[in-house]
CSV table of C-alpha atoms in Angstrom, one decimal:
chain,number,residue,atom,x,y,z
Y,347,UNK,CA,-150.4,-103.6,-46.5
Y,348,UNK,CA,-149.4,-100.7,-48.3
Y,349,UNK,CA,-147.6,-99.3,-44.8
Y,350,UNK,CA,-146.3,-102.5,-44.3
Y,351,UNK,CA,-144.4,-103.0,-47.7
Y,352,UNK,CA,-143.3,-99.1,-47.2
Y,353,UNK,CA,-142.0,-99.8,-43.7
Y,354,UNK,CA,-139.9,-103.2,-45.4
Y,355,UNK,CA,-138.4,-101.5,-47.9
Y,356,UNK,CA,-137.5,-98.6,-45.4
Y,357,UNK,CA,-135.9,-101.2,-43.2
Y,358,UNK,CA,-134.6,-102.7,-46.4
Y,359,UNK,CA,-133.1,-99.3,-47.3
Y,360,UNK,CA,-131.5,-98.8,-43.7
Y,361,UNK,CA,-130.1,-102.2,-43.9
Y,362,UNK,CA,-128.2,-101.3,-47.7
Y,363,UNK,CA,-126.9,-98.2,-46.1
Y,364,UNK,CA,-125.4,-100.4,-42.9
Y,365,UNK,CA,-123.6,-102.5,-45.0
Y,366,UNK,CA,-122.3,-100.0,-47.8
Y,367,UNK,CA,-121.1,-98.5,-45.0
Y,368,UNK,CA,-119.5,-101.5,-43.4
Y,369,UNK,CA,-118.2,-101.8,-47.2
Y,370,UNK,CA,-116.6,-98.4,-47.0
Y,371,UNK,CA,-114.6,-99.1,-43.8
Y,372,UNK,CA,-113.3,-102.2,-44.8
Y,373,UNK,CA,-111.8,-101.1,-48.0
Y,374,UNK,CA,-110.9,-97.8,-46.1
Y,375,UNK,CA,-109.2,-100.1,-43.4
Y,376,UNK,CA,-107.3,-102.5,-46.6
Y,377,UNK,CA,-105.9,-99.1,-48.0
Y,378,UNK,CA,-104.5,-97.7,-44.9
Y,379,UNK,CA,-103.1,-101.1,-43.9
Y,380,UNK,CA,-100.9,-101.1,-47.6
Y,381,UNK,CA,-100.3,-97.8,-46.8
Y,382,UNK,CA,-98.8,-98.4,-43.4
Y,383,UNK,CA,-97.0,-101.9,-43.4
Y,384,UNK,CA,-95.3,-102.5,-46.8
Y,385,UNK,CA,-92.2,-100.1,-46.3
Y,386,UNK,CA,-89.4,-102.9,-44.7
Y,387,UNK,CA,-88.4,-100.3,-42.2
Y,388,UNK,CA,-91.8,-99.0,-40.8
Y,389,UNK,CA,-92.6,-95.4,-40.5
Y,390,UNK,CA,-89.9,-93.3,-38.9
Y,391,UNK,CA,-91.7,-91.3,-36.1
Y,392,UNK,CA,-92.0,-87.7,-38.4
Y,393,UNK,CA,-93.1,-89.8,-41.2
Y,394,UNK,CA,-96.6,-88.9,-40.8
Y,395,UNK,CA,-96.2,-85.5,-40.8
Y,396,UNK,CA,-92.9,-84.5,-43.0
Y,397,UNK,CA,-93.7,-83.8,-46.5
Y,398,UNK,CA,-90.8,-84.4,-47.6
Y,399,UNK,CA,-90.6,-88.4,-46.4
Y,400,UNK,CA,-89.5,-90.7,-49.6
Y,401,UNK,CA,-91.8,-94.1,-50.4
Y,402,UNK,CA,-89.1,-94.7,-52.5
Y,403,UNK,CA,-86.2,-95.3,-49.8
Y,404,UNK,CA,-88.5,-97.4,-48.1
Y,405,UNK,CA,-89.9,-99.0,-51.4
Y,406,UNK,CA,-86.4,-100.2,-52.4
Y,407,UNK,CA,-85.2,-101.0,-48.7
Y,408,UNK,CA,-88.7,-103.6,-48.6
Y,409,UNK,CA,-87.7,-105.3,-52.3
Y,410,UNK,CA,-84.0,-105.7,-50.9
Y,411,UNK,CA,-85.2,-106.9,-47.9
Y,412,UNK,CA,-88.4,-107.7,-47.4
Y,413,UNK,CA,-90.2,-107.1,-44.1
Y,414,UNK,CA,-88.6,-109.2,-41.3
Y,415,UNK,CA,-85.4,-108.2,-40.9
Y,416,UNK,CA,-85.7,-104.5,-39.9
Y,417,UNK,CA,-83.5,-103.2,-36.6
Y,418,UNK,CA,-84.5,-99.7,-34.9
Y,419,UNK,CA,-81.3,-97.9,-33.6
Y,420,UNK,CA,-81.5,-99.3,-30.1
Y,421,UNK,CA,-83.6,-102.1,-30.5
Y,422,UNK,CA,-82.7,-105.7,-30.4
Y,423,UNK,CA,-81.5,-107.1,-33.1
Y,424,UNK,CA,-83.5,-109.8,-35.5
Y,425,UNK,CA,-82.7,-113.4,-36.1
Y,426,UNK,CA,-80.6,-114.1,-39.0
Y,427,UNK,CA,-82.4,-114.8,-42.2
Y,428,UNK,CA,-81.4,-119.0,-42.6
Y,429,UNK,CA,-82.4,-120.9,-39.6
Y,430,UNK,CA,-78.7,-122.4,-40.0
Y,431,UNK,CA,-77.0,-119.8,-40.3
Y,432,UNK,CA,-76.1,-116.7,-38.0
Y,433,UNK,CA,-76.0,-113.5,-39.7
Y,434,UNK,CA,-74.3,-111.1,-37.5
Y,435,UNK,CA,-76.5,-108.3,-35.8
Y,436,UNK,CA,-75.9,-104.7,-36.9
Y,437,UNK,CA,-74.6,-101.9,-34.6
Y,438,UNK,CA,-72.9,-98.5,-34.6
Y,439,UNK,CA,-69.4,-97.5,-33.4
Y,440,UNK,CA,-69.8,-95.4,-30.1
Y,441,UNK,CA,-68.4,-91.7,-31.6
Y,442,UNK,CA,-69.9,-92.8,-35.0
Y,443,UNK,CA,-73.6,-92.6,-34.9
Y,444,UNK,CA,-74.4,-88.7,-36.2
Y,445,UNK,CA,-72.0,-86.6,-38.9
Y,446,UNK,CA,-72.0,-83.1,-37.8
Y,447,UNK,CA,-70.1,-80.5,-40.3
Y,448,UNK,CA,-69.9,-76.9,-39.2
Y,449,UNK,CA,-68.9,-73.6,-41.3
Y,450,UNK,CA,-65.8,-73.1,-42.8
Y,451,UNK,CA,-63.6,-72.7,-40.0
Y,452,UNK,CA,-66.2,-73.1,-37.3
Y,453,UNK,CA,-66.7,-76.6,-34.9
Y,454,UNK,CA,-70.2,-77.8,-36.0
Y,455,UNK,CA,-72.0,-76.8,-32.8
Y,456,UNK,CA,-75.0,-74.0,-32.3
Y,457,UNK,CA,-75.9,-71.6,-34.7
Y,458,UNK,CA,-72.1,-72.4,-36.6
Y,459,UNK,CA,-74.0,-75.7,-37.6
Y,460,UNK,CA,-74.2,-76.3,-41.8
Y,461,UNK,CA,-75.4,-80.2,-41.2
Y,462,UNK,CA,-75.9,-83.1,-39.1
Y,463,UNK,CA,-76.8,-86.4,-40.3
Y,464,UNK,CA,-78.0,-89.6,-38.4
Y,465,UNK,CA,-78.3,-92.9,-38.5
Y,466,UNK,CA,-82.3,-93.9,-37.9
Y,467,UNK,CA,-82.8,-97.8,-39.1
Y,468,UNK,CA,-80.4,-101.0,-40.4
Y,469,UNK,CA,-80.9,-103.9,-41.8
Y,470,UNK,CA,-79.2,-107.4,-43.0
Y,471,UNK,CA,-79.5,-110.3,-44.6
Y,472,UNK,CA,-76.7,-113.3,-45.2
Y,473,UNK,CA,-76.4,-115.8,-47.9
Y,474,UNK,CA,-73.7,-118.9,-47.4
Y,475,UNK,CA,-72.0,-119.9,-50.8
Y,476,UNK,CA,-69.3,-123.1,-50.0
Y,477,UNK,CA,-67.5,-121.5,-47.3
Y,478,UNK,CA,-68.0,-117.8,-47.9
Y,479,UNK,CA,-70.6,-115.7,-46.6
Y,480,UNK,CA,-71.8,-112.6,-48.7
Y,481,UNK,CA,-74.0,-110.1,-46.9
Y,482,UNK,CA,-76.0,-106.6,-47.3
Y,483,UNK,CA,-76.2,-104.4,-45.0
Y,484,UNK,CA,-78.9,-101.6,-45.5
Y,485,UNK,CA,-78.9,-98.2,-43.7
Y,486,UNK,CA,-81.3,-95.2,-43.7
Y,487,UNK,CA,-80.9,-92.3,-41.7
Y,488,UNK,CA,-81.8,-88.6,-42.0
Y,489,UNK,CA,-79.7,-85.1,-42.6
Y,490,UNK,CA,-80.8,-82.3,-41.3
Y,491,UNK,CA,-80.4,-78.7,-42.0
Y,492,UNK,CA,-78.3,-76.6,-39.6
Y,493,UNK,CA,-78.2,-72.7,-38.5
Y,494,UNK,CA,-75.6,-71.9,-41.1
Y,495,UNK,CA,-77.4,-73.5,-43.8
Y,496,UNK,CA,-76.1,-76.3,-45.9
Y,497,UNK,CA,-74.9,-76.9,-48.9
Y,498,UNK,CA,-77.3,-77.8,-52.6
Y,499,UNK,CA,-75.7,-81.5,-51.7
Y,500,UNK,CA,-73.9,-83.6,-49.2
Y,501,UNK,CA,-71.7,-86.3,-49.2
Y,502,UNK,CA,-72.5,-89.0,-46.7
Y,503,UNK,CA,-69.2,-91.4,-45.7
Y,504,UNK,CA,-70.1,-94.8,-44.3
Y,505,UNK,CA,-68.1,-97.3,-43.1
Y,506,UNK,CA,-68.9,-100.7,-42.4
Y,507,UNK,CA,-67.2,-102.9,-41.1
Y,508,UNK,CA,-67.3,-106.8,-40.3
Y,509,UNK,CA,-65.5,-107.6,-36.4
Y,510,UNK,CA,-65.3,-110.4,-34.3
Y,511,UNK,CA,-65.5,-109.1,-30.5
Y,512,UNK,CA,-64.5,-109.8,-27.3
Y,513,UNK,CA,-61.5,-108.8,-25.3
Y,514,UNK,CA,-59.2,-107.7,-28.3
Y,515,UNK,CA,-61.3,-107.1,-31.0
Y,516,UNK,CA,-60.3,-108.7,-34.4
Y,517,UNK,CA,-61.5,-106.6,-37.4
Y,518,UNK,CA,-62.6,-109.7,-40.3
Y,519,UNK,CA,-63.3,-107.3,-43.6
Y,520,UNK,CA,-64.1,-103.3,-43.4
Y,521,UNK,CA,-65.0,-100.9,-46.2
Y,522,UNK,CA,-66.3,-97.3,-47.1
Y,523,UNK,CA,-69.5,-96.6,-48.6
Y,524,UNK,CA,-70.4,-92.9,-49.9
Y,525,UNK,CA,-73.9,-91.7,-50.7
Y,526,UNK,CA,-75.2,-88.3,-52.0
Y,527,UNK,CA,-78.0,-86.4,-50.2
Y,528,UNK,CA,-79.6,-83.2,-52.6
Y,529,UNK,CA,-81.1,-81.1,-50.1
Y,530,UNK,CA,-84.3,-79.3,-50.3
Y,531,UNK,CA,-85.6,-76.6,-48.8
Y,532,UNK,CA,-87.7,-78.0,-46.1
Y,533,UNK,CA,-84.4,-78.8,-44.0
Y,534,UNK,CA,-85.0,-82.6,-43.4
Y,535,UNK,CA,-84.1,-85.2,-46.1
Y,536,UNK,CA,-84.2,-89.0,-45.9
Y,537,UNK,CA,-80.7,-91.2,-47.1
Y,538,UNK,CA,-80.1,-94.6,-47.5
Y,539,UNK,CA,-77.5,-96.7,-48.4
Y,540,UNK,CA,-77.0,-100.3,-49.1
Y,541,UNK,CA,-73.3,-102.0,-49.1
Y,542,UNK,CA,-74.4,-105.4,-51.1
Y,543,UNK,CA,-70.6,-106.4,-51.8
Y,544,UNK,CA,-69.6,-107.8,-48.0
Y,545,UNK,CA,-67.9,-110.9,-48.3
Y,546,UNK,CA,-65.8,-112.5,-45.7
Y,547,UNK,CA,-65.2,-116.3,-44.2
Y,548,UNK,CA,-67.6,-118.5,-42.9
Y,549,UNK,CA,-66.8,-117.9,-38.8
Y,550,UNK,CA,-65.6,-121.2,-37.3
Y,551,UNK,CA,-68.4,-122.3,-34.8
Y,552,UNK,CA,-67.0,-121.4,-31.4
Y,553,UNK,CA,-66.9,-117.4,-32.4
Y,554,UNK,CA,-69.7,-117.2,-34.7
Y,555,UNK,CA,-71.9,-115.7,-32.0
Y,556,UNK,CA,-69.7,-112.9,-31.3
Y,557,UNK,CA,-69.6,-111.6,-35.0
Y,558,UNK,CA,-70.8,-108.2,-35.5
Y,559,UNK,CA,-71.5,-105.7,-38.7
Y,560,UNK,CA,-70.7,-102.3,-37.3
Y,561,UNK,CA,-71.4,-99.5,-39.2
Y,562,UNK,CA,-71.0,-95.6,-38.4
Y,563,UNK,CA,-70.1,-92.6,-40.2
Y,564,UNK,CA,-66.3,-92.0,-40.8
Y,565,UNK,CA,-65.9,-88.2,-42.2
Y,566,UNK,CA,-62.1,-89.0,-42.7
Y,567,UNK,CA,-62.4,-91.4,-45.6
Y,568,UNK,CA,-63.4,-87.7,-47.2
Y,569,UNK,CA,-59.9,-86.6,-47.1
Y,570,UNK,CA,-58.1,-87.2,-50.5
Y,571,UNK,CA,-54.9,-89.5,-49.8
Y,572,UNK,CA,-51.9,-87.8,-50.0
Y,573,UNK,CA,-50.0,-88.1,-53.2
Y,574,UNK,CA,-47.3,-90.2,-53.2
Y,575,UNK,CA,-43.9,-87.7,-53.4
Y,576,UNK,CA,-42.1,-87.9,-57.1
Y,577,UNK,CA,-38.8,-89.6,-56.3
Y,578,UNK,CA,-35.7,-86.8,-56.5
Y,579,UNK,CA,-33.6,-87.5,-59.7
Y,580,UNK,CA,-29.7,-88.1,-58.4
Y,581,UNK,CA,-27.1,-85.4,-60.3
């Protein structure tokens, strides 16, 4: 008897130990499942291993935007966010996608290089108020560090714009965004930028479909505007 109660409470013992360890890897699974699905945008494919990667980009991006409505570069892009209404899908001006800025002097290309930024991830989202639409149009995207070096911070020029396509494209609202990057020294830093002020008119129903946001970067909205020349005073 005395065997038998030992050899129970063994089995007894062995069955505790299963399940705390069952325990363990459920919890362990819950953690890395927070860890891994809560940013709106996902994990950028050096996320795992950049030390320099910001929870708070993503962290805002998902309260802005929640977790449906994120777009790839390249991929196709989501459904708009009211079933009844078509929020145009987001997509970069071919020549506009990266923002390269060499030495002074020097065409930003091999070791002349300072900077180069890209865009990585969008996102939008469409609310319908009478017959205006007011949209946001999220973007993160990634500067990296060039031969030459770059500078303590960079100014990021954005432009987004709202067009209705086809043959002879009609441009419906555009606007510039800026956004300052403070570089570090591991030579790879995360931007984002949100333009929450797009307002334009509800698209009649026959073009609606052929809306677009288009976004890129546009390194001439940079360049002060000339000053205006002082009139000459007449003798």
């Amino acid at each position: 008897m005395v065997r038998t109660g030992l050899m129970m409470r063994a089995a007894g013992a062995g069955e505790a130990g299963r399940l705390r360890v069952a325990l363990a890897l459920v919890v362990a699974g819950a953690v890395l499942s927070s860890c891994g699905g809560g940013s709106m945008f996902g994990s950028s494919p050096d996320a795992g291993t950049d030390p320099n990667s910001s929870p708070s980009i993503s962290s805002r991006f998902s309260q802005l935007f929640g977790g449906s409505k994120s777009q790839a570069v390249g991929e196709a892009s989501p459904k708009g966010v009211d079933s009844e209404l078509v929020c145009p899908p987001v997509s970069i001006r071919a020549g506009a996608s990266t923002y390269a800025v060499g030495a002074p002097g020097k065409e930003a290309v091999g070791n002349d290089m300072r900077f180069q930024a890209s865009i990585t991830r969008t996102a939008r989202d469409c609310r319908q108020t009478g017959d205006q639409i007011t949209a946001r149009v999220g973007i993160l995207g990634r500067v990296i560090v060039g031969p030459s070096g770059a500078p303590p911070s960079i100014e990021i020029p954005l432009r987004v714009a709202v067009v209705q396509g086809g043959v002879q494209e009609k441009t419906i609202m555009t606007k510039v965004y800026r956004t300052t990057v403070t570089m570090n020294d591991q030579g790879s830093v995360p931007f984002s930028l949100v333009a929450e002020d797009l307002v334009f008119p509800v698209p009649p129903t026959n073009v609606i479909d052929s809306y677009i946001f288009y976004i890129g970067f546009d390194p001439q909205a940079l360049t002060p505007e000339p000053k205006p020349k002082a009139a000459r005073k007449k003798k």
